[in-house]
mmCIF file of C-alpha atoms in Angstrom:
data_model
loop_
_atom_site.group_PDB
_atom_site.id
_atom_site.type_symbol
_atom_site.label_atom_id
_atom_site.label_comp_id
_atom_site.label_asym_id
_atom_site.label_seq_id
_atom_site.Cartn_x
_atom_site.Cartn_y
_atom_site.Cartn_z
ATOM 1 C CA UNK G 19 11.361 -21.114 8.859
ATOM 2 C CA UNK G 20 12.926 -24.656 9.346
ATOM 3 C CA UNK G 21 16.401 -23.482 9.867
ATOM 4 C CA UNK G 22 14.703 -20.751 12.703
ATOM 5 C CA UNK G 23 12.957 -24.179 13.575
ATOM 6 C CA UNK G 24 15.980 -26.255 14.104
ATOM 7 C CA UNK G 25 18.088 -23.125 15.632
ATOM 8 C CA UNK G 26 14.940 -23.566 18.015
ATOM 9 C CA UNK G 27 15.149 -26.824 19.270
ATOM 10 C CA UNK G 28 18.629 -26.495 19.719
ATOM 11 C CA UNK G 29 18.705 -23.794 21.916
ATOM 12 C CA UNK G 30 20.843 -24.372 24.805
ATOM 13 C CA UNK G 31 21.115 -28.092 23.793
ATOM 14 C CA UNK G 32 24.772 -28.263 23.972
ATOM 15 C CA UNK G 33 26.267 -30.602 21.581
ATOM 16 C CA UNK G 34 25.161 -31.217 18.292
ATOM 17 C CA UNK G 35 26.452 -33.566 15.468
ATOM 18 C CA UNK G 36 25.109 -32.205 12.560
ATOM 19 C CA UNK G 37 26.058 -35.420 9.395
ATOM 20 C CA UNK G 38 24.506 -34.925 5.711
ATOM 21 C CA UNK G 39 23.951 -37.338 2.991
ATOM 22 C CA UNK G 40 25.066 -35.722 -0.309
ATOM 23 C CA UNK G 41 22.240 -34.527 -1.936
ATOM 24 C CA UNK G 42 19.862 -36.514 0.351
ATOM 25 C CA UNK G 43 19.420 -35.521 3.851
ATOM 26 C CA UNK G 44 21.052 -33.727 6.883
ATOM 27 C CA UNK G 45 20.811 -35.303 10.261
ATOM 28 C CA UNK G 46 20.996 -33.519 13.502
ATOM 29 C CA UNK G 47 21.556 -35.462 16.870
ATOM 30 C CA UNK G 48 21.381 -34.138 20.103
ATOM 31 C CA UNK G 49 21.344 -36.498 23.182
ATOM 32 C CA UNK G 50 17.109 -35.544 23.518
ATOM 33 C CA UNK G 51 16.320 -35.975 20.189
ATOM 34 C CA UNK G 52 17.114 -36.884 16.154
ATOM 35 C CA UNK G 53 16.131 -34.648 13.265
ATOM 36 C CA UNK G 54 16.122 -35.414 9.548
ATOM 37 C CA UNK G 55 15.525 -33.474 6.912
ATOM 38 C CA UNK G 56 15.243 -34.031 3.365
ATOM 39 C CA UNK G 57 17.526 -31.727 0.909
ATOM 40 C CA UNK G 58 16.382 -30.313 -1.815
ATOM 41 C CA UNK G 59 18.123 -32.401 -4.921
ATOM 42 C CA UNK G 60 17.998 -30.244 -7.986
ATOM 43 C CA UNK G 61 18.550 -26.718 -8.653
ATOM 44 C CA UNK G 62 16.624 -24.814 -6.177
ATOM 45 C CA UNK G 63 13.642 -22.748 -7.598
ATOM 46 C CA UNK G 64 13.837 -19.059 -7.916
ATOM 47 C CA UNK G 65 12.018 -18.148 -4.717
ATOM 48 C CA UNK G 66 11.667 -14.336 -5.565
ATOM 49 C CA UNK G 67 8.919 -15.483 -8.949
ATOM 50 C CA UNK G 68 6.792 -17.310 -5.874
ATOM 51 C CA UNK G 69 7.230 -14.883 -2.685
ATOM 52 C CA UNK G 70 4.789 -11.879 -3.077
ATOM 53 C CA UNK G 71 6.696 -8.378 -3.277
ATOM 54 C CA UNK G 72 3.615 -6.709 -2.360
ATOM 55 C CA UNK G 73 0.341 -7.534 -0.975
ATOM 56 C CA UNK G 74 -3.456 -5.958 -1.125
ATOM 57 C CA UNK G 75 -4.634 -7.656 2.043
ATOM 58 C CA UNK G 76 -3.066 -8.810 5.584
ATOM 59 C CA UNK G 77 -5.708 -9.852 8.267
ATOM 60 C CA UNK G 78 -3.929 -10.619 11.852
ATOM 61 C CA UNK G 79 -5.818 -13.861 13.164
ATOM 62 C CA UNK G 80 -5.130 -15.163 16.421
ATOM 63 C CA UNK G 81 -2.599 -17.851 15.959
ATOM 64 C CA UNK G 82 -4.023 -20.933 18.023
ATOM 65 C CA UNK G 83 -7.589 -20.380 17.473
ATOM 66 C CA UNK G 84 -6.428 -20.324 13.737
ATOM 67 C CA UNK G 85 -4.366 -23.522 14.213
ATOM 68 C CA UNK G 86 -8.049 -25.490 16.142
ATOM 69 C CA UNK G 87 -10.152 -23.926 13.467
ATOM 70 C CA UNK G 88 -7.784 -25.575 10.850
ATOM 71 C CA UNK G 89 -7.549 -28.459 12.336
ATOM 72 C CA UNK G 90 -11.624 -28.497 13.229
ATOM 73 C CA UNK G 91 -12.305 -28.488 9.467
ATOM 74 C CA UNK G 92 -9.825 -31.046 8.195
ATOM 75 C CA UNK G 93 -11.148 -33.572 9.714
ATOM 76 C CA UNK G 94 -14.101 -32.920 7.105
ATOM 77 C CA UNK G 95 -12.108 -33.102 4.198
ATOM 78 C CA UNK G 96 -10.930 -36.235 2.197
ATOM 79 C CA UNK G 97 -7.153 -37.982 3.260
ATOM 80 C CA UNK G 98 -7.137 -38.073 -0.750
ATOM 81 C CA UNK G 99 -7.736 -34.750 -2.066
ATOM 82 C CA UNK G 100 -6.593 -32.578 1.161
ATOM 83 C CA UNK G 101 -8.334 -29.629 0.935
ATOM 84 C CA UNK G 102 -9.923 -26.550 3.147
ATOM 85 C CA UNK G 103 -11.417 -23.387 1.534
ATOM 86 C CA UNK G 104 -10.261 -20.234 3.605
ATOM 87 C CA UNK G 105 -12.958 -17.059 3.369
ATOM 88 C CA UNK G 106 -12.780 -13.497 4.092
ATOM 89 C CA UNK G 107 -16.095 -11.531 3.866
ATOM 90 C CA UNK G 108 -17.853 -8.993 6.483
ATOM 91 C CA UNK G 109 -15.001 -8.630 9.051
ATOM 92 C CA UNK G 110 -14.948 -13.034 9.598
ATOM 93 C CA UNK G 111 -12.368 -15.748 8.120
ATOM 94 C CA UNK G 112 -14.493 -18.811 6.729
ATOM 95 C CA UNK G 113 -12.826 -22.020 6.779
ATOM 96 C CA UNK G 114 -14.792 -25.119 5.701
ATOM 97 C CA UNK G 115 -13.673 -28.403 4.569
ATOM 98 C CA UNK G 116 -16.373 -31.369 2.659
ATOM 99 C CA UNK G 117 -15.991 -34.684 1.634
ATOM 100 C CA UNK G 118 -18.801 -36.139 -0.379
ATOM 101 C CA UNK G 119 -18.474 -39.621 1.730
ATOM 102 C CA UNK G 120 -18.043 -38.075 5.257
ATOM 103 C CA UNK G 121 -19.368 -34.667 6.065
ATOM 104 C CA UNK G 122 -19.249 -30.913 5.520
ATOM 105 C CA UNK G 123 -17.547 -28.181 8.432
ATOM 106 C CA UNK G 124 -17.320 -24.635 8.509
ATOM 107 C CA UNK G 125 -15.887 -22.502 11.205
ATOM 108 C CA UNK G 126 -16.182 -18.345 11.196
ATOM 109 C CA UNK G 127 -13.415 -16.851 13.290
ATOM 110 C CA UNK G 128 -13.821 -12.721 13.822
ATOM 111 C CA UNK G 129 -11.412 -10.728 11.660
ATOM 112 C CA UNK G 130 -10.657 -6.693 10.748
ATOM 113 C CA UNK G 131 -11.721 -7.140 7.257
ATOM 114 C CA UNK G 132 -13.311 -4.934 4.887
ATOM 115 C CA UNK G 133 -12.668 -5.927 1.393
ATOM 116 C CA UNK G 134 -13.966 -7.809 -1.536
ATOM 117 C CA UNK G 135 -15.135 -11.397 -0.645
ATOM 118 C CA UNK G 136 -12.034 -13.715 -0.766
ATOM 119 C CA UNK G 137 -12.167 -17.421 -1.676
ATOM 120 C CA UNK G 138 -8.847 -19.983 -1.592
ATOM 121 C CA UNK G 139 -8.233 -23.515 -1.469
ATOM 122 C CA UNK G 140 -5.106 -25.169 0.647
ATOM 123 C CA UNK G 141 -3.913 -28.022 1.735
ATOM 124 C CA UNK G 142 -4.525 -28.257 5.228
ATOM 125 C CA UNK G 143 -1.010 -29.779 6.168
ATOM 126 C CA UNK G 144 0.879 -27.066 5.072
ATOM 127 C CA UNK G 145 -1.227 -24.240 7.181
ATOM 128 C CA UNK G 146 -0.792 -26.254 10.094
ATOM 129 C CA UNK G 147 3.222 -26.809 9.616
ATOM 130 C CA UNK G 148 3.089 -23.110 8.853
ATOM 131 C CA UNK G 149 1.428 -22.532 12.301
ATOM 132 C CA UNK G 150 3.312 -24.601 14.493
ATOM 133 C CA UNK G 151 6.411 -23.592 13.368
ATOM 134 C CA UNK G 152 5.752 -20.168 15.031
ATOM 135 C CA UNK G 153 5.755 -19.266 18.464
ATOM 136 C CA UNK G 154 3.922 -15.522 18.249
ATOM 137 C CA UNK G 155 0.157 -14.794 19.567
ATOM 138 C CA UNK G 156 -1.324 -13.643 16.227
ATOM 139 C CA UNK G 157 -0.311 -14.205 12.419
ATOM 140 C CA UNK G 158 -0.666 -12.116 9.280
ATOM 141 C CA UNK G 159 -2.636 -13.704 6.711
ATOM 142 C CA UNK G 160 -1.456 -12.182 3.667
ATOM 143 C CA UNK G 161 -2.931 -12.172 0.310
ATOM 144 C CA UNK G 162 -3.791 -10.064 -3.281
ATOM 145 C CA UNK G 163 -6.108 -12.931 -4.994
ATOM 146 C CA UNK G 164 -7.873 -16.150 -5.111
ATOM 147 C CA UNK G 165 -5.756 -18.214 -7.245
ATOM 148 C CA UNK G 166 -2.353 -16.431 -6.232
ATOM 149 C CA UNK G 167 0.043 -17.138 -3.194
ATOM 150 C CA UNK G 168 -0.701 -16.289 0.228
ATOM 151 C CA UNK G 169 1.996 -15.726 2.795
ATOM 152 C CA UNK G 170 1.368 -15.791 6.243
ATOM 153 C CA UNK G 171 3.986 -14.009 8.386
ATOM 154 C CA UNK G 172 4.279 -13.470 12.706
ATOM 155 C CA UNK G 173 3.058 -10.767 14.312
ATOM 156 C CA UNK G 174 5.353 -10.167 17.149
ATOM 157 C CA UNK G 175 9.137 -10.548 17.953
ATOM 158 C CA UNK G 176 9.231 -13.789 18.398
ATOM 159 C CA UNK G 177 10.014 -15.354 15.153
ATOM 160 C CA UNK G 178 10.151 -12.330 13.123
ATOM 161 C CA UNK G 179 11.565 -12.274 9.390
ATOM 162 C CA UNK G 180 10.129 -15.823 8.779
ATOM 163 C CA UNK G 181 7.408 -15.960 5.445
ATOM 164 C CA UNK G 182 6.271 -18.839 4.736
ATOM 165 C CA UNK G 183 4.469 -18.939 1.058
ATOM 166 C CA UNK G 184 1.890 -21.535 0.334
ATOM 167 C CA UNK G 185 0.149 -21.703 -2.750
ATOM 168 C CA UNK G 186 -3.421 -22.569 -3.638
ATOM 169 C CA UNK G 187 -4.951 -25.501 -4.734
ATOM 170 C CA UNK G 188 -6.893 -25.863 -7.960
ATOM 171 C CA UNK G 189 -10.250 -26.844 -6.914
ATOM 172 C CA UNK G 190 -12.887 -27.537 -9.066
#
């Protein structure tokens, strides 16, 4: 997604010097605005053991009212230990957050969903990156366990062929 991200901004920018620092960062300048971007140093993982090459379950959820519900809960859970649980039972997504010092939230949002109860744990930050990095009405929330990868992919044409993997936390 970040290079559909930066291809994004661009647009019909016009001119723009793109500089890297071996092995550190690439910069892109345009006369509106400066990116950097940190490069990945070492040998790049092998992608294809992380990405999903099937999934059980993919519930469409409204993009934006995903992206407030997210953002709704987080503010429950600890700047420490980052996390929100994400739910699927009887046709509604469950998101809740806690934080033994502040408070606890839970939001339902209304999903086509029919299977066996689902419980996972992420880090809030990367949902929301996730989410505003696409520019379609509804997302596929895509998933075969509790403790395994999720992918969430666009449902539309406007950023189509972008998955973006995130994998659970370890909660106890």
């Amino acid at each position: 997604c970040s290079v559909k991200t930066i291809m994004r901004l661009i647009g019909t920018e016009g001119d723009v010097d793109v500089s890297i620092e071996e092995g550190v960062a690439a910069k892109f300048v345009t006369k509106e605005w400066i990116l950097t971007t940190k490069l990945v140093a070492d040998k790049y993982p092998n992608w294809r053991q992380v990405v999903p090459t099937s999934v059980a379950n993919a519930i469409e959820v409204d993009r934006l009212v995903f992206t407030e519900s997210v953002k709704q809960v987080s503010l429950a859970s600890s700047a420490i230990n980052a996390n929100i649980g994400v739910c699927f039972g009887g046709n509604v997504m469950t998101l809740t957050a806690a934080d033994e010092e502040m408070a606890d939230a839970k939001v339902s949002i209304p999903v086509k969903y029919e299977g066996a109860e689902y419980k996972g744990f992420f880090n809030p930050r990367y949902i929301l990156d996730v989410l505003g990095s696409l520019d379609d009405d509804a997302v596929s929330y895509n998933f075969n366990g509790a403790s395994q990868t999720i992918t969430i992919t666009p449902k539309g044409e406007k950023t189509s062929d972008c998955t973006a993997v995130i994998m659970p936390l370890r909660v106890n």
